[in-house]
XYZ file of C-alpha atoms in Angstrom:
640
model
C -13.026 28.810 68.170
C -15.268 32.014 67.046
C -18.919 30.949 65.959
C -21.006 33.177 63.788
C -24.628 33.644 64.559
C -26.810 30.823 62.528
C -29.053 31.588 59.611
C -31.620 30.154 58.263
C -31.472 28.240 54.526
C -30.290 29.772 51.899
C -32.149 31.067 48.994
C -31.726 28.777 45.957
C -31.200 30.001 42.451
C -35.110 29.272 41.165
C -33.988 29.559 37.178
C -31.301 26.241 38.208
C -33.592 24.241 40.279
C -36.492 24.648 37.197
C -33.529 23.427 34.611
C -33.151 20.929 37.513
C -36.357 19.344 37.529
C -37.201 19.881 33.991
C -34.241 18.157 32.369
C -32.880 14.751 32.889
C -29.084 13.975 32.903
C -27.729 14.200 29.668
C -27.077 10.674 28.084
C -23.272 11.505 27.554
C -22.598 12.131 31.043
C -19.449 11.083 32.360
C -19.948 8.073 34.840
C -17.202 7.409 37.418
C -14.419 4.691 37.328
C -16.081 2.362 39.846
C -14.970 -0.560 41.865
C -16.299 -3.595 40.482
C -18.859 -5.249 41.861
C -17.807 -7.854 44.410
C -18.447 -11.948 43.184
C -21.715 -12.857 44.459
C -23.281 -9.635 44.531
C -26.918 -9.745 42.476
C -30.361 -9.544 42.323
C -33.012 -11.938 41.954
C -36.601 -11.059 41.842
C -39.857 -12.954 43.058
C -42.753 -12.123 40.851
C -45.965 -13.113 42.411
C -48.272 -14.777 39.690
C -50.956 -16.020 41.840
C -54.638 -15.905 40.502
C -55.068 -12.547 42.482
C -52.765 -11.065 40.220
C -55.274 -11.431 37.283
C -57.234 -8.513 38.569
C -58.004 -5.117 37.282
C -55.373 -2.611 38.557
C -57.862 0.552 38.032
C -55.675 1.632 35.284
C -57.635 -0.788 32.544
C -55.377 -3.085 32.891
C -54.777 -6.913 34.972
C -52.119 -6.374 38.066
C -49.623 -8.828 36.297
C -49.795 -5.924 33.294
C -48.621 -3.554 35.208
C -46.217 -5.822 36.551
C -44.213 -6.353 33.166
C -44.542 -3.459 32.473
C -42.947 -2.351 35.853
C -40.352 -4.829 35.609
C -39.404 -3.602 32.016
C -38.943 -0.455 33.779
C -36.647 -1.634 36.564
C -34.049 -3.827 33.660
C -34.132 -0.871 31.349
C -32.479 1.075 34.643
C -30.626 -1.493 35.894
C -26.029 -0.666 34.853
C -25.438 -2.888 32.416
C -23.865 -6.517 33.408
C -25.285 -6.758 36.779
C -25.814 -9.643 37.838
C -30.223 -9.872 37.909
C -33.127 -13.030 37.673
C -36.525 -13.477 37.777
C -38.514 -16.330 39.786
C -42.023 -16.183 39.653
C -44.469 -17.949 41.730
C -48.219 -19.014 41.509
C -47.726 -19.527 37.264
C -48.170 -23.368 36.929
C -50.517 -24.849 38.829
C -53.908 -23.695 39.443
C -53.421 -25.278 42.648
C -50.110 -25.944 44.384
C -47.448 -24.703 47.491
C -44.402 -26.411 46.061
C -45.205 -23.897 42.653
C -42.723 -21.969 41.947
C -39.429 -21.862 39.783
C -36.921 -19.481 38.641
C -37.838 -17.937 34.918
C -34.305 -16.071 34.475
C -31.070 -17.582 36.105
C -29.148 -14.865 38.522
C -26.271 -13.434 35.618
C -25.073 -11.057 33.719
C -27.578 -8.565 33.103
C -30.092 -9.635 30.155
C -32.980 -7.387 29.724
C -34.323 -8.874 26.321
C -34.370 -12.280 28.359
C -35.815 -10.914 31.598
C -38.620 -9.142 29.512
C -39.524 -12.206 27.766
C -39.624 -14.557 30.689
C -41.789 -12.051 32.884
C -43.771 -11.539 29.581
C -44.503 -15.307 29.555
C -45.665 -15.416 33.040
C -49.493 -16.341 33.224
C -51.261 -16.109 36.942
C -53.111 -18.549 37.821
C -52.561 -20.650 41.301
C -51.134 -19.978 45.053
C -49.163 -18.077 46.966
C -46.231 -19.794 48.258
C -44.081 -17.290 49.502
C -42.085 -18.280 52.145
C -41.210 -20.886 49.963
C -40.302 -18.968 46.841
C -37.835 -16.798 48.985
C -36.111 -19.636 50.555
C -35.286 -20.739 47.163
C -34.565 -17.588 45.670
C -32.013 -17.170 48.159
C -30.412 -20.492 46.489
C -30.961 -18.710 43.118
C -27.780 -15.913 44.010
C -24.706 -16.548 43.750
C -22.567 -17.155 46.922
C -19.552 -14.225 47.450
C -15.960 -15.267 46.727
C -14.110 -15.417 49.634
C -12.498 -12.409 51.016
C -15.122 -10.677 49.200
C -18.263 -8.549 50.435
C -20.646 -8.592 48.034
C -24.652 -7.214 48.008
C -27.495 -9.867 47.653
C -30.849 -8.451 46.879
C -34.302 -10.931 47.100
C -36.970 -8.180 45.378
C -40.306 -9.578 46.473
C -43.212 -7.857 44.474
C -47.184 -9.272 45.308
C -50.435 -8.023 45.982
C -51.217 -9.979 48.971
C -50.113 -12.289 51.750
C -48.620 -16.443 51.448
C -51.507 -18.650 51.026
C -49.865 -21.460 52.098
C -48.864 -21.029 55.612
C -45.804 -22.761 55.509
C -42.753 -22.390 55.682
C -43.828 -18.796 57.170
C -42.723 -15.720 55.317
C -41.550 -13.912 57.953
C -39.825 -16.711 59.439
C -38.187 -17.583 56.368
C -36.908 -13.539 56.153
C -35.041 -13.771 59.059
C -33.199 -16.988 59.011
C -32.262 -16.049 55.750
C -30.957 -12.193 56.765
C -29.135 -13.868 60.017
C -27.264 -16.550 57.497
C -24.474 -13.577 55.861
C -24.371 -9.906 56.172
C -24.581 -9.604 52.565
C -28.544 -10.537 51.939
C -31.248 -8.531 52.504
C -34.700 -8.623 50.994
C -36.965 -5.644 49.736
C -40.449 -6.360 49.312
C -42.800 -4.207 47.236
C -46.611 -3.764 47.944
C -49.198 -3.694 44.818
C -52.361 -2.603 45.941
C -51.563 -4.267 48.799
C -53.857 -4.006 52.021
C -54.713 -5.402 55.298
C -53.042 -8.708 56.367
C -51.544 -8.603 53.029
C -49.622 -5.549 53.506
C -49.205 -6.532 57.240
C -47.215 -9.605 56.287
C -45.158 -7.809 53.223
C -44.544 -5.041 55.580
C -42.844 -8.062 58.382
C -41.273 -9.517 55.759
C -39.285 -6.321 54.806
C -38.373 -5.660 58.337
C -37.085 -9.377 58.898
C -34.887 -9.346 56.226
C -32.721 -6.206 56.637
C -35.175 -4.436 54.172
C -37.352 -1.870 52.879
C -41.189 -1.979 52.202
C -42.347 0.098 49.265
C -45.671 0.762 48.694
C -47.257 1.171 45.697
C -51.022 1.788 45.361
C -51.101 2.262 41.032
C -48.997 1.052 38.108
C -47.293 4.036 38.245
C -46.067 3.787 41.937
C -45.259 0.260 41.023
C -42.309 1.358 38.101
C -41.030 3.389 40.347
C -40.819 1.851 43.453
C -39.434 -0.820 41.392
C -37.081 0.949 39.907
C -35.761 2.589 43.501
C -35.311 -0.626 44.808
C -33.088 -2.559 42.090
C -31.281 0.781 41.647
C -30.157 0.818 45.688
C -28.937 -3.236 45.072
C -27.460 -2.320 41.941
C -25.463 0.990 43.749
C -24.634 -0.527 46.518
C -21.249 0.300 48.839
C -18.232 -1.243 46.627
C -16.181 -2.823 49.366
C -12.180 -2.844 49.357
C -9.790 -4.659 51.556
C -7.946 -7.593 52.905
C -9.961 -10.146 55.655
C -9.101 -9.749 58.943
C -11.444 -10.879 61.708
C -10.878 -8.546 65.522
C -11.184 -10.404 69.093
C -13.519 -9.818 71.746
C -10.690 -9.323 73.554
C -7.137 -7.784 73.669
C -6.025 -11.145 73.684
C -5.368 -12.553 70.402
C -6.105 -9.482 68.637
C -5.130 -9.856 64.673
C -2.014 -7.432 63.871
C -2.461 -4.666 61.573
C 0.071 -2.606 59.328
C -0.818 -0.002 57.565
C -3.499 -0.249 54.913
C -7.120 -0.950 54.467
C -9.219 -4.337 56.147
C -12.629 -5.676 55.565
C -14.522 -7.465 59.085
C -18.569 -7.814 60.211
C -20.100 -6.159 63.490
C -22.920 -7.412 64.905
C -25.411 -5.265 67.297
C -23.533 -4.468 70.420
C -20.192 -6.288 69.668
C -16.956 -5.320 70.304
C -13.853 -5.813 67.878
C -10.179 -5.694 68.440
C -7.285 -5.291 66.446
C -3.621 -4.699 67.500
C -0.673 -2.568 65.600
C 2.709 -1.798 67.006
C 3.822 2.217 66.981
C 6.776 3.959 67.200
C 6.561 6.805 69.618
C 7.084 9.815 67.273
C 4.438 8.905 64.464
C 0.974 9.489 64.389
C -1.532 6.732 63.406
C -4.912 6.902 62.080
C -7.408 4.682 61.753
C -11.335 4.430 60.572
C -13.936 2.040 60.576
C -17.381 2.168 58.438
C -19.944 0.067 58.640
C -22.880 -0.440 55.514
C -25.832 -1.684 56.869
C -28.491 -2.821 53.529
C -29.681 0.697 53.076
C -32.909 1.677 55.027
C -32.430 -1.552 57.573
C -33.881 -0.262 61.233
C -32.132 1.913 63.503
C -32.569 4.244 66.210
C -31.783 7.626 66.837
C -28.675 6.414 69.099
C -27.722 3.825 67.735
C -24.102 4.169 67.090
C -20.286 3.063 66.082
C -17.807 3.991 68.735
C -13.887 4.042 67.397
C -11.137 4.504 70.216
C -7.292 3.959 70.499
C -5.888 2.134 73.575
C -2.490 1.984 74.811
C -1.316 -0.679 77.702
C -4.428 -1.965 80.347
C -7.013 -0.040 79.262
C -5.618 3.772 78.366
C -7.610 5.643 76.158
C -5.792 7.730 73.575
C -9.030 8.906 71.252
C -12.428 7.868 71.418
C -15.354 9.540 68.892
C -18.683 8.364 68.356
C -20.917 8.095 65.449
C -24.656 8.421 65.982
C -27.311 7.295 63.150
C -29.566 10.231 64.248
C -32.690 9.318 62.742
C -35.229 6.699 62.337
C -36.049 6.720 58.659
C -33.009 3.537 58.170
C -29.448 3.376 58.149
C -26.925 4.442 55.902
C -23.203 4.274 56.051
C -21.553 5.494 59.366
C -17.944 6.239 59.810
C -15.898 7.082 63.108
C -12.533 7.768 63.160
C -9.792 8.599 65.545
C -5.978 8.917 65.747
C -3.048 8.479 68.245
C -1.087 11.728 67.981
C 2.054 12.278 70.423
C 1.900 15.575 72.202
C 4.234 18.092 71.526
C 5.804 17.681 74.688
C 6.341 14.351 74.359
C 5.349 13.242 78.189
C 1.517 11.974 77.494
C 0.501 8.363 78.235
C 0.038 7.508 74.528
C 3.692 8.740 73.686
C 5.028 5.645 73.950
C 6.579 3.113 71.840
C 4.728 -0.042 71.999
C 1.085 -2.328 71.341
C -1.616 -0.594 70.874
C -5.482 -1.290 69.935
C -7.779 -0.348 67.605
C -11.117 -0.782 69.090
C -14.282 -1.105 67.169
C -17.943 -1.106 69.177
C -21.597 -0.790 67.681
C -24.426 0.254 70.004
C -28.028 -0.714 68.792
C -31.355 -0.467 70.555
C -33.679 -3.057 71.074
C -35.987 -3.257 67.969
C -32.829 -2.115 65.916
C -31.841 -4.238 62.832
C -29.925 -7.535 63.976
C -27.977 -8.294 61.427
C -24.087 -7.996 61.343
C -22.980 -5.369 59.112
C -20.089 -5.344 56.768
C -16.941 -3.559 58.184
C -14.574 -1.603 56.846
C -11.713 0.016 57.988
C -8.792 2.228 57.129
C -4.954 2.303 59.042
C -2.410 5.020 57.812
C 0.738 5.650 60.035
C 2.261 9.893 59.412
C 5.939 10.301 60.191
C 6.767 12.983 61.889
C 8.686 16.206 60.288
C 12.036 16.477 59.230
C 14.656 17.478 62.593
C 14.972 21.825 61.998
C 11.394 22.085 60.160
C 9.142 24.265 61.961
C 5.559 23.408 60.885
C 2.993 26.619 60.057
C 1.007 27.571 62.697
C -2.576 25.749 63.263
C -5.509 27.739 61.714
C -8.730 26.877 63.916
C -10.834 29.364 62.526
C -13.029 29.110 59.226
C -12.385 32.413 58.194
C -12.927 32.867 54.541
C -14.374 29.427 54.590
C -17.804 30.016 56.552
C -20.942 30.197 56.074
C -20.850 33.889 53.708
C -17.752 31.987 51.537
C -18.871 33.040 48.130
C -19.503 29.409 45.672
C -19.717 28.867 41.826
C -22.538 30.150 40.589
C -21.958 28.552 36.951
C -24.147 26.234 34.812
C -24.346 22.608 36.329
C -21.910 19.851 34.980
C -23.581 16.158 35.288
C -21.592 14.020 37.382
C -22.597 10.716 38.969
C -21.333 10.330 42.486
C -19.787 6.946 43.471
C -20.957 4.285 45.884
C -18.607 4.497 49.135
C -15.398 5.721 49.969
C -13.438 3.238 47.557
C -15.392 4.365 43.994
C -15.986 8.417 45.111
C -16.230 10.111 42.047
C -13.405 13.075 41.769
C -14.895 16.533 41.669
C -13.213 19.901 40.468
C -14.083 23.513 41.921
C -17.453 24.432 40.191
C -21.128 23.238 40.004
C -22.238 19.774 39.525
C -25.550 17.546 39.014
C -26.635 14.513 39.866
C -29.761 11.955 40.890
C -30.327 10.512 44.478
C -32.527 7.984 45.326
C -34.307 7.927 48.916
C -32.153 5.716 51.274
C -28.942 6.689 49.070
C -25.680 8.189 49.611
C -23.838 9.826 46.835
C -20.053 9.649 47.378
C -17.331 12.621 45.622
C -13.179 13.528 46.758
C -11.835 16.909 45.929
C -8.261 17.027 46.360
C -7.514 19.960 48.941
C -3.766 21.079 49.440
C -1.600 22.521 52.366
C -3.317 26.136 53.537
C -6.400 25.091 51.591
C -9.982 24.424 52.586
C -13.218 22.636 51.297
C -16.264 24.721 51.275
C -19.357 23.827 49.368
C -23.516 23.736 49.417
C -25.872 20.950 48.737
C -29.311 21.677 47.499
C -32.128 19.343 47.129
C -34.080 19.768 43.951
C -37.936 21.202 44.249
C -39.538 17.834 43.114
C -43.399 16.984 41.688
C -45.489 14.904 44.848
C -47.433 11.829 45.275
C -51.164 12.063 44.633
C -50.899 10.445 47.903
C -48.883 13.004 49.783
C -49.605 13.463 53.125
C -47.289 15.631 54.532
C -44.693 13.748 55.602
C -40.767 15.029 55.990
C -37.942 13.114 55.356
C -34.303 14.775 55.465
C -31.241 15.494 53.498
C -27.496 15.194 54.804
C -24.289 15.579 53.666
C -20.546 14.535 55.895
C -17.202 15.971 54.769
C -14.434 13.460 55.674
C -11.034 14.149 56.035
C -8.405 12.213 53.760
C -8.264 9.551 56.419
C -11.935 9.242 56.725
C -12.790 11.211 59.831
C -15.937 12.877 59.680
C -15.756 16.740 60.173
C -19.006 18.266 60.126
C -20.527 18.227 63.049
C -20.705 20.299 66.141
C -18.947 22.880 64.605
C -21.272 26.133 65.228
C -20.557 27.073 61.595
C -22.431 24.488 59.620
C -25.528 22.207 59.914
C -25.167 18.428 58.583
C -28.567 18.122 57.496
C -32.108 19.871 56.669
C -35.726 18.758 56.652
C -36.866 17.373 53.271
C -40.435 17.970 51.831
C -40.173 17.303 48.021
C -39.638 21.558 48.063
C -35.902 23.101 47.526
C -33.756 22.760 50.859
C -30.176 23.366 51.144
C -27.159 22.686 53.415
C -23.793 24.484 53.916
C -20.684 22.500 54.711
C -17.028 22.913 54.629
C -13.650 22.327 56.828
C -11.381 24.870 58.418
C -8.355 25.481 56.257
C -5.291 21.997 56.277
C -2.672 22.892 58.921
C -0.106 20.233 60.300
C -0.537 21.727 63.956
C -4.219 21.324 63.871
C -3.725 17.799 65.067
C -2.987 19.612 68.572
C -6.008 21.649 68.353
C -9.082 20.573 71.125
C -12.397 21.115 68.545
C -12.914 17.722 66.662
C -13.654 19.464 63.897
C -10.466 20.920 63.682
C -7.638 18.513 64.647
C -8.533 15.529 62.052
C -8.127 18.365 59.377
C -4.001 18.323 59.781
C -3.162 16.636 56.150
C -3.620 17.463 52.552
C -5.205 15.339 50.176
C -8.314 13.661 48.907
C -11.424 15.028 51.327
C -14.444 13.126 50.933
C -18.268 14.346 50.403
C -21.251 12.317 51.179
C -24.637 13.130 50.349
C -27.726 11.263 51.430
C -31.629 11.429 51.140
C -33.644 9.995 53.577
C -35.678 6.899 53.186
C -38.944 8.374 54.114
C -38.554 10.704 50.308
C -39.758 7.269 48.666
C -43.355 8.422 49.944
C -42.662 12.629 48.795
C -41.709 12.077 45.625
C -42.797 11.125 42.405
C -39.740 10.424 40.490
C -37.569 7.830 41.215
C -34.747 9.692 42.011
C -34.706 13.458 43.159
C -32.342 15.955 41.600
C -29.301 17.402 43.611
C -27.148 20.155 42.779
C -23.583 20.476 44.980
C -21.729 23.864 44.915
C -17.877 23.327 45.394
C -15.221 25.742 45.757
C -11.538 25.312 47.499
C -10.302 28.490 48.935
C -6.718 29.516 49.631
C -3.432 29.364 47.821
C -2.271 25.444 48.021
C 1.401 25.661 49.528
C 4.065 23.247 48.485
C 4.625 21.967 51.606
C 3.301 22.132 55.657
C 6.127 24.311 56.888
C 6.029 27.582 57.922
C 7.246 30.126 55.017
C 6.419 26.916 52.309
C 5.827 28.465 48.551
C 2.897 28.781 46.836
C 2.399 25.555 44.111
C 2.897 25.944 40.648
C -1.176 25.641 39.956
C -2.085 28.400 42.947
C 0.497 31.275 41.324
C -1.096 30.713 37.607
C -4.446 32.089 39.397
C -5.538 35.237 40.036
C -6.930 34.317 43.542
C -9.587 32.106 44.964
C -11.982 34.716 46.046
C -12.363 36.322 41.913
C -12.147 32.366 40.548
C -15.278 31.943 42.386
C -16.986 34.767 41.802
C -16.623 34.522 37.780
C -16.781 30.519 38.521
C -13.639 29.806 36.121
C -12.599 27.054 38.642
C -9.667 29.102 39.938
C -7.800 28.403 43.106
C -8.061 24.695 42.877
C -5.358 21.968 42.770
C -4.877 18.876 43.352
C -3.158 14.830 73.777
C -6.602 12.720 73.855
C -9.950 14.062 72.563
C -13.548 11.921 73.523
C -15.762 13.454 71.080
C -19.369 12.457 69.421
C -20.262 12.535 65.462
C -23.715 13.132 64.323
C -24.350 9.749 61.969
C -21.939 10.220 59.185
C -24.469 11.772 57.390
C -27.612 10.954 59.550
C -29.912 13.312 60.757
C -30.127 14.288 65.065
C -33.586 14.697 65.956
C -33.110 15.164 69.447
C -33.000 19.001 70.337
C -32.101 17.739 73.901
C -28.929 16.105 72.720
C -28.373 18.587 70.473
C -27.634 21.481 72.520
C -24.849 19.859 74.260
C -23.362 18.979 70.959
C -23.076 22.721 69.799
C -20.856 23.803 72.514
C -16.836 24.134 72.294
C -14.304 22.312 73.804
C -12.138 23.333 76.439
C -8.412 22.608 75.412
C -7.296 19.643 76.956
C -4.054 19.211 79.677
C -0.817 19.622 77.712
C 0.161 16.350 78.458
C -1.776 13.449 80.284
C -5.231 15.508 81.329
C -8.318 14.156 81.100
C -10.549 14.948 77.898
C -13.367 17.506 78.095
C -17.260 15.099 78.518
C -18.407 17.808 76.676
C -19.192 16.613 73.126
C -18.910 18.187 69.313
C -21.833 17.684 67.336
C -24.938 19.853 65.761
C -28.482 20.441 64.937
């Protein structure tokens, strides 16, 4: 493959990112047809009314003031019917560790209700916290089974338990080991010291975030950030299946779409039987609660083997960064050689194999697990497929994008709920620790190019320099991640609160790409949905002084979509009625849009690598592999 020299960001448009910061989302924006929420998914929070919370707040008013008001704030933003309570602690008793109680069951959303019963709420006793989330964990509902739902314990106080026992911390981490649906968020008001020390532990024990908030106003919105992430959380889709640690006993697959747990360092197998003329392709993804800890190498390995031990594919998935996880995908594929005479030709068992690496210190929790299994025919006897088309071409880094007015959109929440996105410019609101989820349908000859730009956003008081990160991952319609390590394109850019961009895009669909080396080349050998992820970094909660930040993604699909893969194909009905991708773009009228064995290494679905070490012998091509049975190139895609 040709690379092109790298640049440096592009220039934004400064009269769109203004508009962008100035204006909010226009009420009548069009939301996206969502999965429902799984049963048992919900949020309860635990209001500390302890006598501390009856001082001033520097604002002129009491803590607990600024607390209703803040939780006002965080039901008004809340989606309507989402499951949300309210226990409070430290409101009956002026003395007392058995005092607390829940002031709003765990239903339906009810913000007149939830308003009244935190308006009620009069601070006056002790601190039992450890307590208070033991039974707020009781207070959500339990998931239906063969669902995977998101449980959220919102802990908001000033200060640390006054009671000693049962200890907080304690308490945070049997509860996060008991499911890998519950995780607990804890928010800081004015909270120092011990205090902090102890909301801070609590946080980390229970597959959470800690948000600080020094002033009323940091409270709203950190409030608001965190119920938004439960509320926004991944919508899971699938049937239960649970692997083996072993070959032995695996659970058979056919094609279609499964739902599992991984815990740190396990190892899953599943089992399918193939034919030795089709190719098969399979994905996993696994949600971690968003921000829970990870390292830099942490990672999800996928791989296909055939018999005692063959590998057919293997690719790895690396989180990147430190700021917390997000979602990470792998994916690989068995695909005979053309020749017919490799050791994964064969008819017979083969295994899906499913592995997640996690340093020590990591987050310990299993994570939900999804994963995907299509099976692709091959052609028709006499059909000659078109040649493969490695390069970018048209498609890099110079590809000229929409330059129209913004359209609102509001990206989905995972794979199963991405929100469907036409060639043109589009709008929409990220908090930190989120990933926005969008599909454009790309056809046969076609190829997905488009920018992300992070909105120039007002700072904390408080700032003090830090840098977070934005990302973006383009999957292919069978969920393989494509962009990294391809010399063309970067998968993510340092975030400051001040515009920063990324470029992303595939090389054009080609049914002989699948016998291409680059992994960034051979997943992209079918037409169809192609998925875009976009994440901001955790560490943006301490930039920023909105709750969310505004992001602005540039979309364009180049090339005349042919009717079928073969070569001489026609050109669809929809390609012929335009004049040609290249003007469509240029006048942004939407144009040009309609609906052997590789080891290689992904940069965190959308996560961030850090290490420049690494990182240099990500950039580097691939050799092509042996025609038939030849060992894969070590040498690894992937990109800083």
């Amino acid at each position: 493959m040709v690379r092109r020299s790298r640049r440096g960001v592009p220039a934004l448009l400064g009269g769109l990112l203004l508009a962008l910061t100035a204006g909010p989302l226009q009420a009548g924006a069009a939301a996206p047809a969502r999965v429902p929420a799984a049963g048992g998914t919900g949020m309860v929070m635990a209001l500390d009314a302890s006598g501390s919370m009856t001082r001033k707040d520097g604002s002129g008013g009491t803590r607990i003031d600024s607390a209703r008001k803040a939780v006002g704030t965080v039901v008004d933003a809340m989606p309507d019917g989402y499951p949300t309570g309210l226990r409070v602690y430290g409101a009956d008793k002026p003395k007392g560790c058995d005092d607390t109680r829940l002031a709003q069951p765990v239903a339906a959303l009810d913000r007149a209700g939830l308003k009244k019963a935190v308006a009620g709420v009069r601070p006056q006793g002790d601190a039992p916290i450890g307590l208070s989330l033991r039974k707020a964990a009781a207070d959500l509902p339990r998931p239906a089974a063969g669902s995977i739902g998101t449980r959220t314990i919102l802990l908001i106080s000033d200060g640390e338990d006054t009671c000693r026992t049962p200890q907080p911390c304690k308490v945070a981490a049997q509860l996060a080991a008991s499911g890998v649906d519950l995780h607990i968020d804890t928010v800081g008001f004015q909270a120092a010291g011990k205090g902090r020390a102890q909301l801070e532990c609590i946080a980390k024990a229970g597959n959470g975030q800690y948000y600080d908030a020094p002033d009323a106003k940091a409270l709203a919105r950190q409030l608001q950030r965190a119920g938004q992430l439960s509320a926004d959380g991944y919508r899971f889709k699938g049937k239960q299946v649970r692997g083996t640690t072993t070959q032995g006993g695996a659970p058979g697959l056919v094609p279609g779409q499964y739902l599992d747990s991984l815990g740190p360092n396990e190892e899953r197998y599943y089992a399918t039987d193939l034919d030795a003329a089709s190719a098969a392709d399979f994905s996993a993804t696994v949600v971690p609660p968003s921000g829970a800890a990870v390292g830099p190498l942490d990672a999800l390995r996928t791989r296909v083997v055939y018999g005692s031990g063959g590998v057919c594919d293997s690719t790895t998935a690396l989180f990147g960064q430190r700021e917390g996880a997000a979602p990470l995908t792998s994916g690989v594929s068995r695909i005979p050689t053309q020749g017919g005479t490799g050791r994964c030709d064969k008819a017979g068992r083969y295994w899906l194999v499913v592995e997640r690496k996690a340093a020590r210190g990591s987050d310990a929790a299993r994570w939900p697990l999804e994963l995907t299994f299509h099976v692709e025919h091959p052609l028709k006897k006499g059909v000659t497929p078109a040649q493969s088309a490695p390069e970018y071409g048209a498609g890099g880094k110079d590809a000229t994008l929409p330059a129209t007015a913004p359209q609102d959109v509001t990206g989905g929440t995972g794979f199963n709920d991405a929100r469907t996105l036409h060639q043109g410019v589009w709008r929409d609101k990220v908090l930190p620790a989120q990933t926005l989820w969008y599909k454009v349908p790309v056809g046969w000859g076609q190829q997905l190019r488009y920018d992300v730009e992070f909105a120039n956003e007002p700072r904390n008081k408080g700032y003090r320099a830090a840098t977070s990160y934005g990302a973006t991952q383009v999957y292919t319609p069978f969920r393989t991640p494509v962009g990294n390590g391809t010399g063309e394109f970067s998968p993510h850019v340092p975030y400051n609160g001040r515009p920063a961009s990324l470029s992303m895009g595939t090389v054009p669909v080609a049914w002989t790409n699948r016998y291409e080396a680059h992994p960034n080349v051979r997943p992209v050998h079918h037409h169809g949905d192609f998925y875009i992820a976009v994440t901001l970094g955790a560490r943006a909660a301490q930039i920023a002084e909105d709750p969310q930040i505004g992001v602005v993604l540039r979309v364009a699909v180049l090339g005349k979509e042919k009717d079928a893969p073969q070569t001489g194909a026609s050109v669809s009905e929809a390609s012929r009625r335009e004049s040609g991708p290249s003007a469509d773009v240029a006048q942004g009228s939407g144009g040009g849009w309609s609906t052997g064995r590789v080891v290689a290494v992904a940069v965190g679905g959308v996560g961030v690598l850090l290490l420049a070490g690494l990182a240099l012998a990500y950039v580097r091509p691939r050799r092509q592999p042996a025609a038939a049975d030849g060992d894969a190139d070590p040498r690894r895609g992937g990109s800083w």
